[in-house]
Amino acid sequence: MSPTATHPDFGSIPVKYSFRALPENPDAQVRSTLRQVIGYMREDAQSPFIQAEAAKLHELGGGDPNVGLYRMLKRDVRFKRDEKIAEDLPGDDPRKRDTIEVLIRPIDQWLLIKLRGLGIGDCDCIHMYGGCLLHALGIPCSLVTVAADPSAPEDFSHVYLASYWNGVRTPLDISHGEYPGWECPNLGRLREWPVEVTRSEILIGTGIALGTLTAIYFGLELFRKA
């Protein structure tokens, strides 16, 4: 059973949390984390709570769900770095110092917003929640990873969304962008990770097996180097 703690960002409700080891290689860390993230997005998009929230996007955006998503998440989710979220977890678990990713799955983010009025997360959590809302509406979208840090030009260092509403690609960088359509400059490395089940997954049977994912209900999952 996962341990629980009272985290300041979650109020007085005990939070389940767990640690998961990641490989040393930076690209392998990204692949492993995004596999988990996309699994959560696909699964939680089936929730009636997520679907009801997603149904508000068209109206909030004046008919444009991309604008609606941008406005909703700018209002409802506060940017907070993963290492700070991990640091604020009570206790002296030494694994906190090695944490490089913290995941709050979309349904938990939704519940946090409803209970506290404000969600939290780094760019991965913010766009996991946003992509889940688009997926719930049946709007094709991808997570986009880019190398954007001059000190590590070969490594993916930022993630945002690309929406394909009405067949048009619209970048949605809600954590750092000043408007829908703004795209983070990159250092020559960009990759898109489709949220929808791809044709290759269907053909070779390598789709994400949701049943094997670690379920964190209203909690935190912390990823650290092995």
JSON list of C-alpha atoms in Angstrom, two decimals:
[
{"chain": "A", "resi": 1, "resn": "MET", "atom": "CA", "xyz": [0.00, 0.00, 0.00]},
{"chain": "A", "resi": 2, "resn": "SER", "atom": "CA", "xyz": [1.26, 3.49, -0.88]},
{"chain": "A", "resi": 3, "resn": "PRO", "atom": "CA", "xyz": [2.24, 5.72, 2.05]},
{"chain": "A", "resi": 4, "resn": "THR", "atom": "CA", "xyz": [0.30, 8.91, 2.71]},
{"chain": "A", "resi": 5, "resn": "ALA", "atom": "CA", "xyz": [1.30, 12.37, 3.86]},
{"chain": "A", "resi": 6, "resn": "THR", "atom": "CA", "xyz": [-0.26, 15.80, 4.27]},
{"chain": "A", "resi": 7, "resn": "HIS", "atom": "CA", "xyz": [1.22, 17.97, 1.51]},
{"chain": "A", "resi": 8, "resn": "PRO", "atom": "CA", "xyz": [0.78, 21.76, 1.82]},
{"chain": "A", "resi": 9, "resn": "ASP", "atom": "CA", "xyz": [-0.50, 22.10, -1.75]},
{"chain": "A", "resi": 10, "resn": "PHE", "atom": "CA", "xyz": [-3.23, 19.55, -1.08]},
{"chain": "A", "resi": 11, "resn": "GLY", "atom": "CA", "xyz": [-4.52, 20.99, 2.18]},
{"chain": "A", "resi": 12, "resn": "SER", "atom": "CA", "xyz": [-5.54, 18.71, 5.02]},
{"chain": "A", "resi": 13, "resn": "ILE", "atom": "CA", "xyz": [-6.39, 15.72, 2.81]},
{"chain": "A", "resi": 14, "resn": "PRO", "atom": "CA", "xyz": [-3.84, 12.87, 3.14]},
{"chain": "A", "resi": 15, "resn": "VAL", "atom": "CA", "xyz": [-2.09, 12.31, -0.18]},
{"chain": "A", "resi": 16, "resn": "LYS", "atom": "CA", "xyz": [-0.97, 8.92, -1.43]},
{"chain": "A", "resi": 17, "resn": "TYR", "atom": "CA", "xyz": [2.45, 9.02, -3.02]},
{"chain": "A", "resi": 18, "resn": "SER", "atom": "CA", "xyz": [5.02, 6.66, -4.48]},
{"chain": "A", "resi": 19, "resn": "PHE", "atom": "CA", "xyz": [8.50, 6.79, -5.97]},
{"chain": "A", "resi": 20, "resn": "ARG", "atom": "CA", "xyz": [9.45, 5.20, -9.26]},
{"chain": "A", "resi": 21, "resn": "ALA", "atom": "CA", "xyz": [12.99, 4.80, -10.56]},
{"chain": "A", "resi": 22, "resn": "LEU", "atom": "CA", "xyz": [13.94, 6.17, -13.96]},
{"chain": "A", "resi": 23, "resn": "PRO", "atom": "CA", "xyz": [16.90, 5.15, -16.13]},
{"chain": "A", "resi": 24, "resn": "GLU", "atom": "CA", "xyz": [20.06, 7.26, -16.21]},
{"chain": "A", "resi": 25, "resn": "ASN", "atom": "CA", "xyz": [19.83, 8.15, -19.91]},
{"chain": "A", "resi": 26, "resn": "PRO", "atom": "CA", "xyz": [17.93, 11.45, -20.42]},
{"chain": "A", "resi": 27, "resn": "ASP", "atom": "CA", "xyz": [16.07, 10.27, -23.53]},
{"chain": "A", "resi": 28, "resn": "ALA", "atom": "CA", "xyz": [15.06, 7.06, -21.77]},
{"chain": "A", "resi": 29, "resn": "GLN", "atom": "CA", "xyz": [13.79, 9.14, -18.84]},
{"chain": "A", "resi": 30, "resn": "VAL", "atom": "CA", "xyz": [11.59, 11.15, -21.22]},
{"chain": "A", "resi": 31, "resn": "ARG", "atom": "CA", "xyz": [10.24, 8.02, -22.97]},
{"chain": "A", "resi": 32, "resn": "SER", "atom": "CA", "xyz": [9.43, 6.31, -19.68]},
{"chain": "A", "resi": 33, "resn": "THR", "atom": "CA", "xyz": [7.76, 9.37, -18.17]},
{"chain": "A", "resi": 34, "resn": "LEU", "atom": "CA", "xyz": [5.69, 10.22, -21.25]},
{"chain": "A", "resi": 35, "resn": "ARG", "atom": "CA", "xyz": [4.54, 6.62, -21.59]},
{"chain": "A", "resi": 36, "resn": "GLN", "atom": "CA", "xyz": [3.09, 6.96, -18.09]},
{"chain": "A", "resi": 37, "resn": "VAL", "atom": "CA", "xyz": [1.71, 10.43, -18.78]},
{"chain": "A", "resi": 38, "resn": "ILE", "atom": "CA", "xyz": [-0.07, 9.42, -21.99]},
{"chain": "A", "resi": 39, "resn": "GLY", "atom": "CA", "xyz": [-1.53, 6.39, -20.26]},
{"chain": "A", "resi": 40, "resn": "TYR", "atom": "CA", "xyz": [-3.03, 8.62, -17.58]},
{"chain": "A", "resi": 41, "resn": "MET", "atom": "CA", "xyz": [-4.39, 11.01, -20.22]},
{"chain": "A", "resi": 42, "resn": "ARG", "atom": "CA", "xyz": [-6.09, 8.24, -22.18]},
{"chain": "A", "resi": 43, "resn": "GLU", "atom": "CA", "xyz": [-7.57, 6.63, -19.10]},
{"chain": "A", "resi": 44, "resn": "ASP", "atom": "CA", "xyz": [-8.75, 9.77, -17.29]},
{"chain": "A", "resi": 45, "resn": "ALA", "atom": "CA", "xyz": [-10.34, 11.22, -20.46]},
{"chain": "A", "resi": 46, "resn": "GLN", "atom": "CA", "xyz": [-13.03, 8.57, -19.96]},
{"chain": "A", "resi": 47, "resn": "SER", "atom": "CA", "xyz": [-14.05, 10.07, -16.59]},
{"chain": "A", "resi": 48, "resn": "PRO", "atom": "CA", "xyz": [-17.41, 11.87, -16.63]},
{"chain": "A", "resi": 49, "resn": "PHE", "atom": "CA", "xyz": [-15.85, 14.59, -14.46]},
{"chain": "A", "resi": 50, "resn": "ILE", "atom": "CA", "xyz": [-13.12, 15.26, -17.00]},
{"chain": "A", "resi": 51, "resn": "GLN", "atom": "CA", "xyz": [-15.63, 15.12, -19.85]},
{"chain": "A", "resi": 52, "resn": "ALA", "atom": "CA", "xyz": [-17.91, 17.64, -18.11]},
{"chain": "A", "resi": 53, "resn": "GLU", "atom": "CA", "xyz": [-14.95, 19.99, -17.58]},
{"chain": "A", "resi": 54, "resn": "ALA", "atom": "CA", "xyz": [-13.85, 19.60, -21.19]},
{"chain": "A", "resi": 55, "resn": "ALA", "atom": "CA", "xyz": [-17.34, 20.49, -22.39]},
{"chain": "A", "resi": 56, "resn": "LYS", "atom": "CA", "xyz": [-16.77, 24.04, -21.06]},
{"chain": "A", "resi": 57, "resn": "LEU", "atom": "CA", "xyz": [-13.87, 24.76, -23.40]},
{"chain": "A", "resi": 58, "resn": "HIS", "atom": "CA", "xyz": [-15.84, 25.87, -26.46]},
{"chain": "A", "resi": 59, "resn": "GLU", "atom": "CA", "xyz": [-17.85, 28.43, -24.52]},
{"chain": "A", "resi": 60, "resn": "LEU", "atom": "CA", "xyz": [-14.87, 29.66, -22.52]},
{"chain": "A", "resi": 61, "resn": "GLY", "atom": "CA", "xyz": [-12.94, 30.19, -25.75]},
{"chain": "A", "resi": 62, "resn": "GLY", "atom": "CA", "xyz": [-15.73, 31.89, -27.67]},
{"chain": "A", "resi": 63, "resn": "GLY", "atom": "CA", "xyz": [-16.13, 28.82, -29.86]},
{"chain": "A", "resi": 64, "resn": "ASP", "atom": "CA", "xyz": [-12.41, 27.95, -29.98]},
{"chain": "A", "resi": 65, "resn": "PRO", "atom": "CA", "xyz": [-11.53, 25.11, -27.57]},
{"chain": "A", "resi": 66, "resn": "ASN", "atom": "CA", "xyz": [-7.82, 25.91, -27.85]},
{"chain": "A", "resi": 67, "resn": "VAL", "atom": "CA", "xyz": [-8.42, 29.41, -26.51]},
{"chain": "A", "resi": 68, "resn": "GLY", "atom": "CA", "xyz": [-10.78, 27.97, -23.90]},
{"chain": "A", "resi": 69, "resn": "LEU", "atom": "CA", "xyz": [-8.15, 25.50, -22.71]},
{"chain": "A", "resi": 70, "resn": "TYR", "atom": "CA", "xyz": [-5.49, 28.20, -22.49]},
{"chain": "A", "resi": 71, "resn": "ARG", "atom": "CA", "xyz": [-7.78, 30.46, -20.47]},
{"chain": "A", "resi": 72, "resn": "MET", "atom": "CA", "xyz": [-8.97, 27.66, -18.18]},
{"chain": "A", "resi": 73, "resn": "LEU", "atom": "CA", "xyz": [-5.53, 26.39, -17.27]},
{"chain": "A", "resi": 74, "resn": "LYS", "atom": "CA", "xyz": [-4.02, 29.84, -16.84]},
{"chain": "A", "resi": 75, "resn": "ARG", "atom": "CA", "xyz": [-6.83, 30.46, -14.34]},
{"chain": "A", "resi": 76, "resn": "ASP", "atom": "CA", "xyz": [-6.96, 27.10, -12.60]},
{"chain": "A", "resi": 77, "resn": "VAL", "atom": "CA", "xyz": [-3.39, 25.73, -12.37]},
{"chain": "A", "resi": 78, "resn": "ARG", "atom": "CA", "xyz": [-0.36, 27.35, -10.76]},
{"chain": "A", "resi": 79, "resn": "PHE", "atom": "CA", "xyz": [3.10, 26.56, -12.11]},
{"chain": "A", "resi": 80, "resn": "LYS", "atom": "CA", "xyz": [5.34, 24.95, -9.51]},
{"chain": "A", "resi": 81, "resn": "ARG", "atom": "CA", "xyz": [8.57, 23.14, -10.24]},
{"chain": "A", "resi": 82, "resn": "ASP", "atom": "CA", "xyz": [8.74, 19.39, -9.65]},
{"chain": "A", "resi": 83, "resn": "GLU", "atom": "CA", "xyz": [11.68, 19.61, -7.27]},
{"chain": "A", "resi": 84, "resn": "LYS", "atom": "CA", "xyz": [9.81, 22.10, -5.07]},
{"chain": "A", "resi": 85, "resn": "ILE", "atom": "CA", "xyz": [6.69, 19.88, -4.97]},
{"chain": "A", "resi": 86, "resn": "ALA", "atom": "CA", "xyz": [8.90, 16.96, -3.92]},
{"chain": "A", "resi": 87, "resn": "GLU", "atom": "CA", "xyz": [10.75, 19.09, -1.37]},
{"chain": "A", "resi": 88, "resn": "ASP", "atom": "CA", "xyz": [7.46, 20.09, 0.26]},
{"chain": "A", "resi": 89, "resn": "LEU", "atom": "CA", "xyz": [6.50, 16.46, 0.84]},
{"chain": "A", "resi": 90, "resn": "PRO", "atom": "CA", "xyz": [6.77, 15.99, 4.63]},
{"chain": "A", "resi": 91, "resn": "GLY", "atom": "CA", "xyz": [9.37, 13.66, 6.03]},
{"chain": "A", "resi": 92, "resn": "ASP", "atom": "CA", "xyz": [13.05, 13.06, 5.48]},
{"chain": "A", "resi": 93, "resn": "ASP", "atom": "CA", "xyz": [12.88, 10.41, 2.75]},
{"chain": "A", "resi": 94, "resn": "PRO", "atom": "CA", "xyz": [16.30, 10.73, 1.01]},
{"chain": "A", "resi": 95, "resn": "ARG", "atom": "CA", "xyz": [14.72, 9.86, -2.36]},
{"chain": "A", "resi": 96, "resn": "LYS", "atom": "CA", "xyz": [13.17, 13.34, -2.46]},
{"chain": "A", "resi": 97, "resn": "ARG", "atom": "CA", "xyz": [16.58, 14.82, -3.23]},
{"chain": "A", "resi": 98, "resn": "ASP", "atom": "CA", "xyz": [16.90, 12.75, -6.42]},
{"chain": "A", "resi": 99, "resn": "THR", "atom": "CA", "xyz": [13.39, 13.44, -7.72]},
{"chain": "A", "resi": 100, "resn": "ILE", "atom": "CA", "xyz": [13.39, 14.78, -11.28]},
{"chain": "A", "resi": 101, "resn": "GLU", "atom": "CA", "xyz": [9.70, 14.43, -12.17]},
{"chain": "A", "resi": 102, "resn": "VAL", "atom": "CA", "xyz": [6.46, 14.65, -10.20]},
{"chain": "A", "resi": 103, "resn": "LEU", "atom": "CA", "xyz": [3.23, 13.51, -11.84]},
{"chain": "A", "resi": 104, "resn": "ILE", "atom": "CA", "xyz": [-0.28, 14.47, -10.74]},
{"chain": "A", "resi": 105, "resn": "ARG", "atom": "CA", "xyz": [-2.68, 12.59, -12.96]},
{"chain": "A", "resi": 106, "resn": "PRO", "atom": "CA", "xyz": [-5.51, 14.55, -14.63]},
{"chain": "A", "resi": 107, "resn": "ILE", "atom": "CA", "xyz": [-8.39, 13.28, -12.49]},
{"chain": "A", "resi": 108, "resn": "ASP", "atom": "CA", "xyz": [-6.43, 14.20, -9.36]},
{"chain": "A", "resi": 109, "resn": "GLN", "atom": "CA", "xyz": [-5.63, 17.63, -10.77]},
{"chain": "A", "resi": 110, "resn": "TRP", "atom": "CA", "xyz": [-9.33, 18.15, -11.47]},
{"chain": "A", "resi": 111, "resn": "LEU", "atom": "CA", "xyz": [-10.21, 17.14, -7.90]},
{"chain": "A", "resi": 112, "resn": "LEU", "atom": "CA", "xyz": [-7.51, 19.41, -6.47]},
{"chain": "A", "resi": 113, "resn": "ILE", "atom": "CA", "xyz": [-8.93, 22.36, -8.43]},
{"chain": "A", "resi": 114, "resn": "LYS", "atom": "CA", "xyz": [-12.46, 21.62, -7.22]},
{"chain": "A", "resi": 115, "resn": "LEU", "atom": "CA", "xyz": [-11.45, 21.22, -3.58]},
{"chain": "A", "resi": 116, "resn": "ARG", "atom": "CA", "xyz": [-8.78, 23.92, -3.30]},
{"chain": "A", "resi": 117, "resn": "GLY", "atom": "CA", "xyz": [-9.64, 26.28, -6.14]},
{"chain": "A", "resi": 118, "resn": "LEU", "atom": "CA", "xyz": [-6.21, 25.92, -7.71]},
{"chain": "A", "resi": 119, "resn": "GLY", "atom": "CA", "xyz": [-4.16, 23.05, -9.11]},
{"chain": "A", "resi": 120, "resn": "ILE", "atom": "CA", "xyz": [-0.36, 22.85, -9.24]},
{"chain": "A", "resi": 121, "resn": "GLY", "atom": "CA", "xyz": [2.28, 21.38, -11.45]},
{"chain": "A", "resi": 122, "resn": "ASP", "atom": "CA", "xyz": [5.31, 21.76, -13.64]},
{"chain": "A", "resi": 123, "resn": "CYS", "atom": "CA", "xyz": [4.97, 21.91, -17.43]},
{"chain": "A", "resi": 124, "resn": "ASP", "atom": "CA", "xyz": [4.42, 18.14, -17.64]},
{"chain": "A", "resi": 125, "resn": "CYS", "atom": "CA", "xyz": [1.49, 18.12, -15.18]},
{"chain": "A", "resi": 126, "resn": "ILE", "atom": "CA", "xyz": [-0.12, 21.22, -16.67]},
{"chain": "A", "resi": 127, "resn": "HIS", "atom": "CA", "xyz": [-0.06, 19.87, -20.21]},
{"chain": "A", "resi": 128, "resn": "MET", "atom": "CA", "xyz": [-1.02, 16.35, -19.14]},
{"chain": "A", "resi": 129, "resn": "TYR", "atom": "CA", "xyz": [-4.22, 17.84, -17.70]},
{"chain": "A", "resi": 130, "resn": "GLY", "atom": "CA", "xyz": [-4.78, 20.07, -20.72]},
{"chain": "A", "resi": 131, "resn": "GLY", "atom": "CA", "xyz": [-4.19, 17.29, -23.22]},
{"chain": "A", "resi": 132, "resn": "CYS", "atom": "CA", "xyz": [-6.55, 15.03, -21.30]},
{"chain": "A", "resi": 133, "resn": "LEU", "atom": "CA", "xyz": [-9.32, 17.65, -21.65]},
{"chain": "A", "resi": 134, "resn": "LEU", "atom": "CA", "xyz": [-8.73, 17.92, -25.42]},
{"chain": "A", "resi": 135, "resn": "HIS", "atom": "CA", "xyz": [-8.65, 14.13, -25.72]},
{"chain": "A", "resi": 136, "resn": "ALA", "atom": "CA", "xyz": [-11.96, 13.93, -23.85]},
{"chain": "A", "resi": 137, "resn": "LEU", "atom": "CA", "xyz": [-13.46, 16.18, -26.54]},
{"chain": "A", "resi": 138, "resn": "GLY", "atom": "CA", "xyz": [-12.09, 13.98, -29.30]},
{"chain": "A", "resi": 139, "resn": "ILE", "atom": "CA", "xyz": [-9.64, 16.67, -30.43]},
{"chain": "A", "resi": 140, "resn": "PRO", "atom": "CA", "xyz": [-6.37, 15.15, -31.69]},
{"chain": "A", "resi": 141, "resn": "CYS", "atom": "CA", "xyz": [-3.39, 16.41, -29.77]},
{"chain": "A", "resi": 142, "resn": "SER", "atom": "CA", "xyz": [0.23, 15.61, -28.99]},
{"chain": "A", "resi": 143, "resn": "LEU", "atom": "CA", "xyz": [2.70, 16.34, -26.27]},
{"chain": "A", "resi": 144, "resn": "VAL", "atom": "CA", "xyz": [5.68, 18.18, -27.74]},
{"chain": "A", "resi": 145, "resn": "THR", "atom": "CA", "xyz": [9.16, 17.85, -26.24]},
{"chain": "A", "resi": 146, "resn": "VAL", "atom": "CA", "xyz": [11.93, 20.25, -27.22]},
{"chain": "A", "resi": 147, "resn": "ALA", "atom": "CA", "xyz": [15.54, 20.88, -26.38]},
{"chain": "A", "resi": 148, "resn": "ALA", "atom": "CA", "xyz": [15.41, 24.45, -25.08]},
{"chain": "A", "resi": 149, "resn": "ASP", "atom": "CA", "xyz": [18.18, 24.70, -22.49]},
{"chain": "A", "resi": 150, "resn": "PRO", "atom": "CA", "xyz": [21.50, 26.03, -23.91]},
{"chain": "A", "resi": 151, "resn": "SER", "atom": "CA", "xyz": [23.36, 24.30, -21.10]},
{"chain": "A", "resi": 152, "resn": "ALA", "atom": "CA", "xyz": [22.05, 20.90, -22.31]},
{"chain": "A", "resi": 153, "resn": "PRO", "atom": "CA", "xyz": [21.28, 21.42, -26.02]},
{"chain": "A", "resi": 154, "resn": "GLU", "atom": "CA", "xyz": [20.91, 17.71, -26.79]},
{"chain": "A", "resi": 155, "resn": "ASP", "atom": "CA", "xyz": [18.37, 16.96, -24.06]},
{"chain": "A", "resi": 156, "resn": "PHE", "atom": "CA", "xyz": [14.62, 17.47, -24.05]},
{"chain": "A", "resi": 157, "resn": "SER", "atom": "CA", "xyz": [14.01, 20.09, -21.39]},
{"chain": "A", "resi": 158, "resn": "HIS", "atom": "CA", "xyz": [10.47, 21.38, -21.97]},
{"chain": "A", "resi": 159, "resn": "VAL", "atom": "CA", "xyz": [7.09, 19.94, -22.89]},
{"chain": "A", "resi": 160, "resn": "TYR", "atom": "CA", "xyz": [3.90, 21.57, -24.18]},
{"chain": "A", "resi": 161, "resn": "LEU", "atom": "CA", "xyz": [0.86, 20.68, -26.30]},
{"chain": "A", "resi": 162, "resn": "ALA", "atom": "CA", "xyz": [0.02, 20.75, -29.98]},
{"chain": "A", "resi": 163, "resn": "SER", "atom": "CA", "xyz": [-3.71, 20.72, -30.71]},
{"chain": "A", "resi": 164, "resn": "TYR", "atom": "CA", "xyz": [-5.03, 19.61, -34.11]},
{"chain": "A", "resi": 165, "resn": "TRP", "atom": "CA", "xyz": [-8.54, 21.00, -33.78]},
{"chain": "A", "resi": 166, "resn": "ASN", "atom": "CA", "xyz": [-10.15, 21.17, -37.24]},
{"chain": "A", "resi": 167, "resn": "GLY", "atom": "CA", "xyz": [-6.96, 19.74, -38.71]},
{"chain": "A", "resi": 168, "resn": "VAL", "atom": "CA", "xyz": [-4.87, 22.82, -37.91]},
{"chain": "A", "resi": 169, "resn": "ARG", "atom": "CA", "xyz": [-1.79, 22.51, -35.69]},
{"chain": "A", "resi": 170, "resn": "THR", "atom": "CA", "xyz": [-1.88, 25.02, -32.81]},
{"chain": "A", "resi": 171, "resn": "PRO", "atom": "CA", "xyz": [0.90, 25.00, -30.20]},
{"chain": "A", "resi": 172, "resn": "LEU", "atom": "CA", "xyz": [-0.38, 25.46, -26.65]},
{"chain": "A", "resi": 173, "resn": "ASP", "atom": "CA", "xyz": [2.39, 26.29, -24.21]},
{"chain": "A", "resi": 174, "resn": "ILE", "atom": "CA", "xyz": [0.27, 27.08, -21.19]},
{"chain": "A", "resi": 175, "resn": "SER", "atom": "CA", "xyz": [3.09, 27.12, -18.65]},
{"chain": "A", "resi": 176, "resn": "HIS", "atom": "CA", "xyz": [5.31, 29.57, -20.55]},
{"chain": "A", "resi": 177, "resn": "GLY", "atom": "CA", "xyz": [3.44, 30.92, -23.58]},
{"chain": "A", "resi": 178, "resn": "GLU", "atom": "CA", "xyz": [1.84, 34.37, -23.59]},
{"chain": "A", "resi": 179, "resn": "TYR", "atom": "CA", "xyz": [-0.97, 33.39, -25.96]},
{"chain": "A", "resi": 180, "resn": "PRO", "atom": "CA", "xyz": [-2.42, 30.31, -27.76]},
{"chain": "A", "resi": 181, "resn": "GLY", "atom": "CA", "xyz": [-0.23, 29.55, -30.77]},
{"chain": "A", "resi": 182, "resn": "TRP", "atom": "CA", "xyz": [3.04, 30.67, -29.19]},
{"chain": "A", "resi": 183, "resn": "GLU", "atom": "CA", "xyz": [5.70, 27.99, -29.57]},
{"chain": "A", "resi": 184, "resn": "CYS", "atom": "CA", "xyz": [8.81, 27.60, -27.47]},
{"chain": "A", "resi": 185, "resn": "PRO", "atom": "CA", "xyz": [12.03, 28.22, -29.43]},
{"chain": "A", "resi": 186, "resn": "ASN", "atom": "CA", "xyz": [14.13, 25.07, -29.64]},
{"chain": "A", "resi": 187, "resn": "LEU", "atom": "CA", "xyz": [17.74, 24.22, -30.29]},
{"chain": "A", "resi": 188, "resn": "GLY", "atom": "CA", "xyz": [17.06, 21.97, -33.28]},
{"chain": "A", "resi": 189, "resn": "ARG", "atom": "CA", "xyz": [15.41, 19.09, -31.48]},
{"chain": "A", "resi": 190, "resn": "LEU", "atom": "CA", "xyz": [11.63, 18.58, -31.33]},
{"chain": "A", "resi": 191, "resn": "ARG", "atom": "CA", "xyz": [9.45, 15.48, -31.08]},
{"chain": "A", "resi": 192, "resn": "GLU", "atom": "CA", "xyz": [5.68, 15.03, -30.92]},
{"chain": "A", "resi": 193, "resn": "TRP", "atom": "CA", "xyz": [4.08, 12.24, -28.88]},
{"chain": "A", "resi": 194, "resn": "PRO", "atom": "CA", "xyz": [0.46, 11.63, -30.02]},
{"chain": "A", "resi": 195, "resn": "VAL", "atom": "CA", "xyz": [-2.10, 11.11, -27.30]},
{"chain": "A", "resi": 196, "resn": "GLU", "atom": "CA", "xyz": [-4.42, 9.16, -29.61]},
{"chain": "A", "resi": 197, "resn": "VAL", "atom": "CA", "xyz": [-3.67, 5.49, -30.19]},
{"chain": "A", "resi": 198, "resn": "THR", "atom": "CA", "xyz": [-1.50, 5.46, -33.30]},
{"chain": "A", "resi": 199, "resn": "ARG", "atom": "CA", "xyz": [-1.81, 3.18, -36.29]},
{"chain": "A", "resi": 200, "resn": "SER", "atom": "CA", "xyz": [1.54, 1.56, -35.49]},
{"chain": "A", "resi": 201, "resn": "GLU", "atom": "CA", "xyz": [0.35, 0.73, -31.97]},
{"chain": "A", "resi": 202, "resn": "ILE", "atom": "CA", "xyz": [-2.71, -0.96, -33.44]},
{"chain": "A", "resi": 203, "resn": "LEU", "atom": "CA", "xyz": [-0.75, -2.88, -36.08]},
{"chain": "A", "resi": 204, "resn": "ILE", "atom": "CA", "xyz": [1.99, -4.22, -33.84]},
{"chain": "A", "resi": 205, "resn": "GLY", "atom": "CA", "xyz": [0.01, -4.40, -30.61]},
{"chain": "A", "resi": 206, "resn": "THR", "atom": "CA", "xyz": [2.24, -2.13, -28.55]},
{"chain": "A", "resi": 207, "resn": "GLY", "atom": "CA", "xyz": [-0.39, 0.23, -27.21]},
{"chain": "A", "resi": 208, "resn": "ILE", "atom": "CA", "xyz": [-0.03, 1.41, -23.64]},
{"chain": "A", "resi": 209, "resn": "ALA", "atom": "CA", "xyz": [-1.50, -1.21, -21.33]},
{"chain": "A", "resi": 210, "resn": "LEU", "atom": "CA", "xyz": [-3.46, 0.84, -18.85]},
{"chain": "A", "resi": 211, "resn": "GLY", "atom": "CA", "xyz": [-3.91, -2.08, -16.54]},
{"chain": "A", "resi": 212, "resn": "THR", "atom": "CA", "xyz": [-0.18, -2.14, -15.78]},
{"chain": "A", "resi": 213, "resn": "LEU", "atom": "CA", "xyz": [0.08, 1.47, -14.70]},
{"chain": "A", "resi": 214, "resn": "THR", "atom": "CA", "xyz": [0.54, 2.44, -11.08]},
{"chain": "A", "resi": 215, "resn": "ALA", "atom": "CA", "xyz": [-2.68, 4.13, -9.99]},
{"chain": "A", "resi": 216, "resn": "ILE", "atom": "CA", "xyz": [-2.19, 7.20, -7.84]},
{"chain": "A", "resi": 217, "resn": "TYR", "atom": "CA", "xyz": [-5.58, 8.47, -6.68]},
{"chain": "A", "resi": 218, "resn": "PHE", "atom": "CA", "xyz": [-5.46, 12.11, -5.57]},
{"chain": "A", "resi": 219, "resn": "GLY", "atom": "CA", "xyz": [-1.77, 11.77, -5.06]},
{"chain": "A", "resi": 220, "resn": "LEU", "atom": "CA", "xyz": [1.74, 12.28, -6.27]},
{"chain": "A", "resi": 221, "resn": "GLU", "atom": "CA", "xyz": [4.03, 10.03, -8.23]},
{"chain": "A", "resi": 222, "resn": "LEU", "atom": "CA", "xyz": [7.65, 11.00, -7.94]},
{"chain": "A", "resi": 223, "resn": "PHE", "atom": "CA", "xyz": [10.22, 9.85, -10.49]},
{"chain": "A", "resi": 224, "resn": "ARG", "atom": "CA", "xyz": [13.88, 9.64, -9.54]},
{"chain": "A", "resi": 225, "resn": "LYS", "atom": "CA", "xyz": [17.09, 8.39, -11.06]},
{"chain": "A", "resi": 226, "resn": "ALA", "atom": "CA", "xyz": [17.78, 4.72, -10.46]}
]
